[in-house]
Structure formats: C-alpha cells, structure tokens
Amino acid sequence: MKKRFYLVFAIFATIMVILSCRKEIGNYLDSEPTSVSLEAAKNYYALKANLNALSYRKLMSTGPAAKGGTPKSNRPFYRPIPKWKQSWEVNLTGGVKLIIAPTAEKKLADKSYTVRRVYIFKVEGENVINGEIVEFLAKNSSLKENFNEIASLYDRTALKNFSGAIMRYDLNYFPLSGKVFDQGKIVNNFSQLVNLEKAKTTSVSATSSGTASDGQYHCYELYWCYGNAQPGDAGCTFIGYSDSCWDWPSDGSGSGSGSTSSPPDAGGGPPYGGNTPTTTAPANNAQFLANITTTNLSPCFKRMLDSLLVDQAALPSFIGIFSNGTTPGFNWVLDNGILPPNTNGTTAGTYDVTAKSVTTTFDRYKFTEASDLAIMRTLIHEGAHAYLVSYFRLDPLNATKEYAAMVDAYGESNNQEAVHHAQFVTSFVNEIAIALQAYGDRQGYTFSSSYEKAQFYDDLAWGGLTGTKVFKDLPATTRTRIENRLNSEQYGKDKNGNDMPIKGTDGGC
Amino acid sequence: MLRFLFVFMIFLSSNCLAQKIEGKYSLKVNADEGNREFVFTNDKFSDIYIGHAGTRIVGGGDYKVVDKKLILNYRQQGDQDTAVYTIDKQPISNTAKSHLSVKILDEQNRPMAGLVSLVNYSGATIATIVTDTAGKCNFITSERDVKFLEINYIGYSKAKIELKSLAGFNATIKTVLHPQTTTYRVATQAVYTIDDLSSKAISLYSKQEGKLQLIKVN
C-alpha cells in the first residue's frame, strides 16, 4: 500500500513537473520569432554585433577600422537596439528576402527631411547572407508610403526618383558607405549622420517637449555630413535637433523649426558634391587621370579609360571606389603583357618610390571574346589593388589603422593577394558594382527590372574574387549564377562551356 | 607453387592500388581567378599559383594515391624570412629587459614604414608596433613575454629575430625589407578524394576546398 502510494505520488509529481515545464516553454515560445528567417537573423545579429563599449574604445585606440571598415570620426560607442517584435519581411525575387527590424529613430526639426533607421538582414533560403544597420534619409519626400520599396533596394545603385542618402553600417555601427542620391542617381559615395552633443544654458520652458534642469539643456544636433567632415565644417548640413531638442529654438534662426542652414541642393552644397573643401574637385580627378600612364596599354583598354574622361560625372563613382571620394595620390602605370592562364591582370605588390607609381599589367589576349563590361570590371579590380599598394606606402599610419585586419592577416599568411581580396570582399565589392552600373547606365544597357540590374552588376563585381573563402561559402546557386555571368562576359560561355550571350558590347580586344 | 602465385597476385594488386599521377595539371577555375598548376613527377609534386598581386605562391613535397585518395604532403620549400638585418648592441646594467630601436629600410636603402610584431612563446602576436614614416620605433620589452620580433610590411619580406640574444642589451636593429616575390605554402597535409581519374583530368573533392578539377596540360 505504501509502495503504491509512493508510486502514484512519483507519477503525479512527474506529471506536475512536466506540465510546469511546458508552461514555461510555452511562454518562452510566445516571445520568440514566428519564422525561421527571423530566428536566423537574431542569431546572425548575436554573432556579428559583438562589440561592447570597452572593446570599442580599445579598437579606437589601436585603429578605428580594425574590422576593415572605414569609420570616419571618433564617434562614441553606440549601437541602436533592433526591435525584433516590430520586424517584418520583404520578399524579393530569386528566393531572397529581407528581414527588417526597426530601431529608435530621431525626429527632425527640418520637415523637409525624413529619416528611417532599421536593421536589414538579407536571407537566402534559411541562411542570412548579410546584415547591416541602414539609415535612410529622404529629402522632400516621405519614407512612409514606399519604404519597403526603397528599403528593398538599400544596397543598389539606383533608386528611381529618390533624393537623399542611404547610409549603411555594419552590425557594430561602423560606417560602410553613405551614398547620396539625386533624383535616383548616385552623386556621392560617402555621407553620414553625425550627432553633435550640445550642452547649453538657456530658458526652455516654452518648448513643447524639452525638459530643462538648472538651465542646463543637453541635446544633440543632427548633421548630414559628407566624408570626414564634422559639424561646423563646410561639408556638413544641419538638419535638425534630435529627440529632446525637438522644437528648441536654434541660435540665430529663432524659427523653432531648428533649421539653421539651407538643405543641400543637387549639384550645390554638401553632401551633393558641390564646392566644398572635402569633395573631389574635378581638377584633382583630372589630375589623377592625367597621371595614368597608358603608353603601352592596348587600345581596347584605353577606350575604357577614355570613356571615363568623356563623362566627368562618372569619375566620382570610379575614383570613389578606391578612396571614399578623395583623389588617389599615386601615378598608375597601365601596361600590356602576356600573363598566365586565367589571369586578366596583375598589379605590382609594391609601390615604386622613384617613379611614384604602381604598375598594372593587363593581358589583352584574355579579352578576345570579352565584353566591354569584362574589361571595365578588370580595370576597376586592378585599380583597387593599385590603390591599396600605394596607400600602404604613402600613408602607412592611416593605412595600417584603416585596414588593421588586413595587416594582421598578412602577418599570418604573407599572402598579399589573399589579404587584398579578402578586403575587397569587405570594402570594395559594393563600390565596384556601383561603378560598373554607372558605366553600364551610360552605355544604355537595359534590364527587365531594377532588381535584375542590380544583381547583374553585383555579380560582375565578384570578378577576380571567386577564389575567396567568402565566395566559396555562398549558396551553390548564387555561386553558379555569378560564375556563369563572369565567364559569359569574358568568354561568351557559361562555366560549363555552353554559349551564353554577353550583356555588354564587344570589348574590341 | 600456389603459394608463390598467391603472393605474386597480392604484389600485383597492391601495385595497382598505389597508382601514380604523372605530368602537369592546371586547376580549372573561373575567369580571372589566377593560375594554379600542379606537376607530379615520380612521388614528388609541385603546386604553384600566380594571381593578381605579382607574387608566386609556391608549395610542393611528396604525394601518394591510396584507396582513391590523393594525399599531398607539403614540405617547407623555402625560407619566408628573407629580410636582411644587422644588430648593434651594448649591454645595459641591472636589467634583463631589451631596449630596442628598430629602423626599417626598403630594397634601395630608403627609410620606409613597417610593422614590428611581438610574438609570444605560444606563437601568438601580442602587440604590433607601426613605425613612423622614417621606419623608426623604440620600445622596451622582456624576453619573459616575447620570444620573437617579426619585422615586415604588407608586400615585403619578413625578418624574424629571437629576443633571447637581446635580453639585457640596448640594441639597434636595422632591417632591409625586399618586395615579396614568393610566398611559401606552409608544411601541411592535404587529402582529397579522387572522384574520377582519366588520362585528361582528375576530379577531386575535399571538405575544405570542395570539388576541384585538374586538367592535364601535358
């Protein structure tokens, strides 16, 4: 009898424990994401957003871009928190979708601007292939009605009728790029939103939402800045106060709207590339091109370079790849030669101090079946090698800081090509795609959709990088698509040797 | 007699299992991915890659084919640390530490910036010092924490200097870095499954590198 009691009690207790566990598990599941993709995005975020304030300070003290990004200022550590419960999906073609998670957003005093700040995770199948923090700044338009459409093209190079900026950051909030658009076209490659902390003593009792204590009023002023420019520089445009400074009358304007300077106009003030000290002055760009030696270059390659000279608007996108818009400070010697199989071009691994130059050799016989796009993408790719080689010799202190991860990797492998290419994947692939699209647009190449177009140029930008680990880790279908595109533009055949038409025109080699 | 025949058959079959690959093969890659060639001669092989950065990546060693597996035993092919350096040193009293002054020059004896890495006994880099643009830096370190100094720069050769000989000295290290023309693959073993083997091509697979196809060149 006693035994039976214990047995029944044990069974009862076990059932109770199981039930209580079930309840806890159920509660936990209630707050979890409803889709596999969202779960993958959370995992990706947990893995990549790995910097805390302490490690950030350490990073900044030894070089702000140890990750290989290009932070532009000594910004304090801050990373917005993703609001997972408010996230949503946007389906793209080809089985790709975006998980978009909003974050805290600042209200702007200047009503002509709208800012949205979100986390965007690109998901292919069940794999997150990229995650970034993206800030969208629209000028004279709202981001409410068509935000999904704009957000889905956040990494693209043309946004129909969009004027403003798309500022991309890695998941530790290090700036990656900040493209400025005017009527859908990119007019500059780097801008960012900069918070300037202000502590002022003033009477603010009349403000609508501000709070004051002992006359001290802390707030932030928000600036839209080009390149390295800081608030107060000519390269920055004030766009309003953030958060608690909302409606706080600004010095001088007294308008309550907070706007103290004119918003940038296309082709005018910063960051649209107007007459500011930090933009690429045409004379400098022309100087860079004038310093490119093409004496021995084959005519088909020379034509590609000349096409850049014909259209000055193309220069910033071409030069910006290498140096975020500042004119590269090296003489680039372009030569023609015979190279080993599967090698379109090769760039000297060291800078020639005497001639102040870096030499790249192209093998025109590799391009007898190639399109103009294959030639242009090779030019740009080798140009990026030349840029890194010269940067490390001419400005070693900044180069070793900006590309600290590359320096570490070289110490391990002694393989310059491998560390360059790994850096290209991190820093240059998007920029190469932009420059290629700018070229393709000028040639009038058309596509069935903006997505197809963007994907085409993104694929082409992988040229020369298909041996990298990142490429090999891409999903098989993506790899095959890219390989087919690269091979078709080069040989008119896909990777298996089947005929595949080129998108560009005959390169003339 | 039968016993002899049996042993002979076993000998023949083991010979068949231990296949040889002879000749030059080129790795099939995408457009502009660089050229990697393998040459198999007797039981030796070489593995040379030339790509975009003007540096040859060289490896080689011995190989064998066993049970449908190609096993490449990479051996050290050359000395990666080819930078030339001189050391002037004077003893310092009452310290076991090293007071070091480094000066880096390029192949034409012009000052150039470089990197001085402090490597500990586990082989880990515990600090990297960037010299000034004149190639100079000064620092004090201890043999207790640091086993080697590595002096190099991206695209250049490397000098590896044991700190033990500098303990208790005030030393000036003058290093001449040369452009890196060859990178040697580290000694390691690579194992590939042979998916297909014909007179024209070899299809290989490894977990690290995926599917590879070697096309016979001659």
PDB file of N, CA, C and O in Angstrom, chain A residues 182-214:
ATOM      1  N   ASP A 182      20.510  61.798 -56.029  1.00  0.00           N
ATOM      2  CA  ASP A 182      19.747  62.938 -56.512  1.00  0.00           C
ATOM      3  C   ASP A 182      18.884  62.444 -57.659  1.00  0.00           C
ATOM      4  O   ASP A 182      19.409  61.994 -58.686  1.00  0.00           O
ATOM      5  N   GLN A 183      17.589  62.495 -57.467  1.00  0.00           N
ATOM      6  CA  GLN A 183      16.654  62.006 -58.488  1.00  0.00           C
ATOM      7  C   GLN A 183      17.016  60.589 -58.961  1.00  0.00           C
ATOM      8  O   GLN A 183      17.018  60.288 -60.151  1.00  0.00           O
ATOM      9  N   GLY A 184      17.368  59.760 -58.011  1.00  0.00           N
ATOM     10  CA  GLY A 184      17.604  58.357 -58.326  1.00  0.00           C
ATOM     11  C   GLY A 184      19.027  58.004 -58.691  1.00  0.00           C
ATOM     12  O   GLY A 184      19.374  56.831 -58.760  1.00  0.00           O
ATOM     13  N   LYS A 185      19.862  58.989 -58.920  1.00  0.00           N
ATOM     14  CA  LYS A 185      21.228  58.688 -59.325  1.00  0.00           C
ATOM     15  C   LYS A 185      22.199  59.013 -58.201  1.00  0.00           C
ATOM     16  O   LYS A 185      22.027  59.990 -57.481  1.00  0.00           O
ATOM     17  N   ILE A 186      23.226  58.195 -58.096  1.00  0.00           N
ATOM     18  CA  ILE A 186      24.232  58.438 -57.062  1.00  0.00           C
ATOM     19  C   ILE A 186      25.103  59.616 -57.459  1.00  0.00           C
ATOM     20  O   ILE A 186      25.642  59.650 -58.565  1.00  0.00           O
ATOM     21  N   VAL A 187      25.217  60.566 -56.550  1.00  0.00           N
ATOM     22  CA  VAL A 187      26.080  61.710 -56.844  1.00  0.00           C
ATOM     23  C   VAL A 187      27.263  61.769 -55.886  1.00  0.00           C
ATOM     24  O   VAL A 187      28.169  62.572 -56.060  1.00  0.00           O
ATOM     25  N   ASN A 188      27.235  60.980 -54.856  1.00  0.00           N
ATOM     26  CA  ASN A 188      28.395  60.886 -53.972  1.00  0.00           C
ATOM     27  C   ASN A 188      28.348  59.575 -53.220  1.00  0.00           C
ATOM     28  O   ASN A 188      27.277  58.987 -53.050  1.00  0.00           O
ATOM     29  N   ASN A 189      29.501  59.132 -52.775  1.00  0.00           N
ATOM     30  CA  ASN A 189      29.573  57.788 -52.213  1.00  0.00           C
ATOM     31  C   ASN A 189      29.625  57.718 -50.701  1.00  0.00           C
ATOM     32  O   ASN A 189      29.475  56.646 -50.137  1.00  0.00           O
ATOM     33  N   PHE A 190      29.916  58.822 -50.050  1.00  0.00           N
ATOM     34  CA  PHE A 190      30.001  58.712 -48.600  1.00  0.00           C
ATOM     35  C   PHE A 190      29.415  59.921 -47.882  1.00  0.00           C
ATOM     36  O   PHE A 190      29.835  61.050 -48.080  1.00  0.00           O
ATOM     37  N   SER A 191      28.441  59.652 -47.063  1.00  0.00           N
ATOM     38  CA  SER A 191      27.914  60.672 -46.162  1.00  0.00           C
ATOM     39  C   SER A 191      27.443  59.944 -44.913  1.00  0.00           C
ATOM     40  O   SER A 191      27.295  58.728 -44.908  1.00  0.00           O
ATOM     41  N   GLN A 192      27.259  60.655 -43.852  1.00  0.00           N
ATOM     42  CA  GLN A 192      26.765  60.016 -42.641  1.00  0.00           C
ATOM     43  C   GLN A 192      26.021  61.027 -41.779  1.00  0.00           C
ATOM     44  O   GLN A 192      26.189  62.235 -41.929  1.00  0.00           O
ATOM     45  N   LEU A 193      25.207  60.477 -40.898  1.00  0.00           N
ATOM     46  CA  LEU A 193      24.536  61.333 -39.937  1.00  0.00           C
ATOM     47  C   LEU A 193      25.443  61.466 -38.720  1.00  0.00           C
ATOM     48  O   LEU A 193      25.947  60.477 -38.204  1.00  0.00           O
ATOM     49  N   VAL A 194      25.657  62.669 -38.287  1.00  0.00           N
ATOM     50  CA  VAL A 194      26.543  62.894 -37.142  1.00  0.00           C
ATOM     51  C   VAL A 194      25.763  63.612 -36.051  1.00  0.00           C
ATOM     52  O   VAL A 194      25.129  64.642 -36.298  1.00  0.00           O
ATOM     53  N   ASN A 195      25.824  63.044 -34.860  1.00  0.00           N
ATOM     54  CA  ASN A 195      25.211  63.699 -33.706  1.00  0.00           C
ATOM     55  C   ASN A 195      26.245  64.579 -33.032  1.00  0.00           C
ATOM     56  O   ASN A 195      27.327  64.123 -32.693  1.00  0.00           O
ATOM     57  N   LEU A 196      25.924  65.817 -32.824  1.00  0.00           N
ATOM     58  CA  LEU A 196      26.827  66.711 -32.102  1.00  0.00           C
ATOM     59  C   LEU A 196      26.180  67.022 -30.763  1.00  0.00           C
ATOM     60  O   LEU A 196      25.094  67.607 -30.702  1.00  0.00           O
ATOM     61  N   GLU A 197      26.848  66.629 -29.695  1.00  0.00           N
ATOM     62  CA  GLU A 197      26.257  66.861 -28.380  1.00  0.00           C
ATOM     63  C   GLU A 197      26.376  68.329 -28.018  1.00  0.00           C
ATOM     64  O   GLU A 197      27.419  68.943 -28.183  1.00  0.00           O
ATOM     65  N   LYS A 198      25.295  68.875 -27.526  1.00  0.00           N
ATOM     66  CA  LYS A 198      25.264  70.279 -27.143  1.00  0.00           C
ATOM     67  C   LYS A 198      24.825  70.377 -25.686  1.00  0.00           C
ATOM     68  O   LYS A 198      23.906  69.698 -25.269  1.00  0.00           O
ATOM     69  N   ALA A 199      25.467  71.186 -24.940  1.00  0.00           N
ATOM     70  CA  ALA A 199      25.021  71.476 -23.578  1.00  0.00           C
ATOM     71  C   ALA A 199      24.924  72.986 -23.474  1.00  0.00           C
ATOM     72  O   ALA A 199      25.934  73.676 -23.534  1.00  0.00           O
ATOM     73  N   LYS A 200      23.729  73.463 -23.393  1.00  0.00           N
ATOM     74  CA  LYS A 200      23.556  74.911 -23.408  1.00  0.00           C
ATOM     75  C   LYS A 200      22.759  75.365 -22.205  1.00  0.00           C
ATOM     76  O   LYS A 200      21.906  74.641 -21.691  1.00  0.00           O
ATOM     77  N   THR A 201      23.027  76.552 -21.772  1.00  0.00           N
ATOM     78  CA  THR A 201      22.252  77.155 -20.713  1.00  0.00           C
ATOM     79  C   THR A 201      21.281  78.125 -21.356  1.00  0.00           C
ATOM     80  O   THR A 201      21.677  79.063 -22.032  1.00  0.00           O
ATOM     81  N   THR A 202      20.025  77.814 -21.172  1.00  0.00           N
ATOM     82  CA  THR A 202      19.050  78.664 -21.829  1.00  0.00           C
ATOM     83  C   THR A 202      17.703  78.511 -21.135  1.00  0.00           C
ATOM     84  O   THR A 202      17.496  77.617 -20.327  1.00  0.00           O
ATOM     85  N   SER A 203      16.830  79.354 -21.469  1.00  0.00           N
ATOM     86  CA  SER A 203      15.484  79.224 -20.944  1.00  0.00           C
ATOM     87  C   SER A 203      14.666  78.449 -21.949  1.00  0.00           C
ATOM     88  O   SER A 203      14.515  78.862 -23.090  1.00  0.00           O
ATOM     89  N   VAL A 204      14.177  77.334 -21.533  1.00  0.00           N
ATOM     90  CA  VAL A 204      13.493  76.474 -22.495  1.00  0.00           C
ATOM     91  C   VAL A 204      12.085  76.113 -22.027  1.00  0.00           C
ATOM     92  O   VAL A 204      11.484  75.197 -22.515  1.00  0.00           O
ATOM     93  N   SER A 205      11.601  76.859 -21.084  1.00  0.00           N
ATOM     94  CA  SER A 205      10.318  76.480 -20.504  1.00  0.00           C
ATOM     95  C   SER A 205       9.195  76.481 -21.517  1.00  0.00           C
ATOM     96  O   SER A 205       8.197  75.811 -21.347  1.00  0.00           O
ATOM     97  N   ALA A 206       9.368  77.218 -22.584  1.00  0.00           N
ATOM     98  CA  ALA A 206       8.289  77.310 -23.565  1.00  0.00           C
ATOM     99  C   ALA A 206       8.317  76.202 -24.607  1.00  0.00           C
ATOM    100  O   ALA A 206       7.433  76.110 -25.427  1.00  0.00           O
ATOM    101  N   THR A 207       9.335  75.371 -24.552  1.00  0.00           N
ATOM    102  CA  THR A 207       9.396  74.346 -25.593  1.00  0.00           C
ATOM    103  C   THR A 207       8.355  73.266 -25.358  1.00  0.00           C
ATOM    104  O   THR A 207       7.899  73.038 -24.240  1.00  0.00           O
ATOM    105  N   SER A 208       7.993  72.634 -26.369  1.00  0.00           N
ATOM    106  CA  SER A 208       6.880  71.694 -26.280  1.00  0.00           C
ATOM    107  C   SER A 208       7.247  70.368 -25.639  1.00  0.00           C
ATOM    108  O   SER A 208       6.427  69.745 -24.996  1.00  0.00           O
ATOM    109  N   SER A 209       8.432  69.925 -25.888  1.00  0.00           N
ATOM    110  CA  SER A 209       8.758  68.605 -25.365  1.00  0.00           C
ATOM    111  C   SER A 209      10.077  68.564 -24.607  1.00  0.00           C
ATOM    112  O   SER A 209      10.459  67.531 -24.104  1.00  0.00           O
ATOM    113  N   GLY A 210      10.742  69.658 -24.563  1.00  0.00           N
ATOM    114  CA  GLY A 210      12.036  69.658 -23.904  1.00  0.00           C
ATOM    115  C   GLY A 210      11.890  69.658 -22.396  1.00  0.00           C
ATOM    116  O   GLY A 210      10.864  70.014 -21.832  1.00  0.00           O
ATOM    117  N   THR A 211      12.929  69.218 -21.737  1.00  0.00           N
ATOM    118  CA  THR A 211      12.962  69.296 -20.285  1.00  0.00           C
ATOM    119  C   THR A 211      14.230  70.004 -19.882  1.00  0.00           C
ATOM    120  O   THR A 211      15.287  69.771 -20.450  1.00  0.00           O
ATOM    121  N   ALA A 212      14.131  70.851 -18.926  1.00  0.00           N
ATOM    122  CA  ALA A 212      15.293  71.614 -18.521  1.00  0.00           C
ATOM    123  C   ALA A 212      15.596  71.362 -17.058  1.00  0.00           C
ATOM    124  O   ALA A 212      14.718  71.027 -16.281  1.00  0.00           O
ATOM    125  N   SER A 213      16.857  71.457 -16.712  1.00  0.00           N
ATOM    126  CA  SER A 213      17.213  71.378 -15.308  1.00  0.00           C
ATOM    127  C   SER A 213      18.318  72.379 -15.032  1.00  0.00           C
ATOM    128  O   SER A 213      19.335  72.386 -15.704  1.00  0.00           O
ATOM    129  N   ASP A 214      18.078  73.215 -14.116  1.00  0.00           N
ATOM    130  CA  ASP A 214      19.033  74.247 -13.747  1.00  0.00           C
ATOM    131  C   ASP A 214      19.532  75.025 -14.962  1.00  0.00           C
ATOM    132  O   ASP A 214      20.679  75.438 -15.041  1.00  0.00           O
TER     133      ASP A 214
END
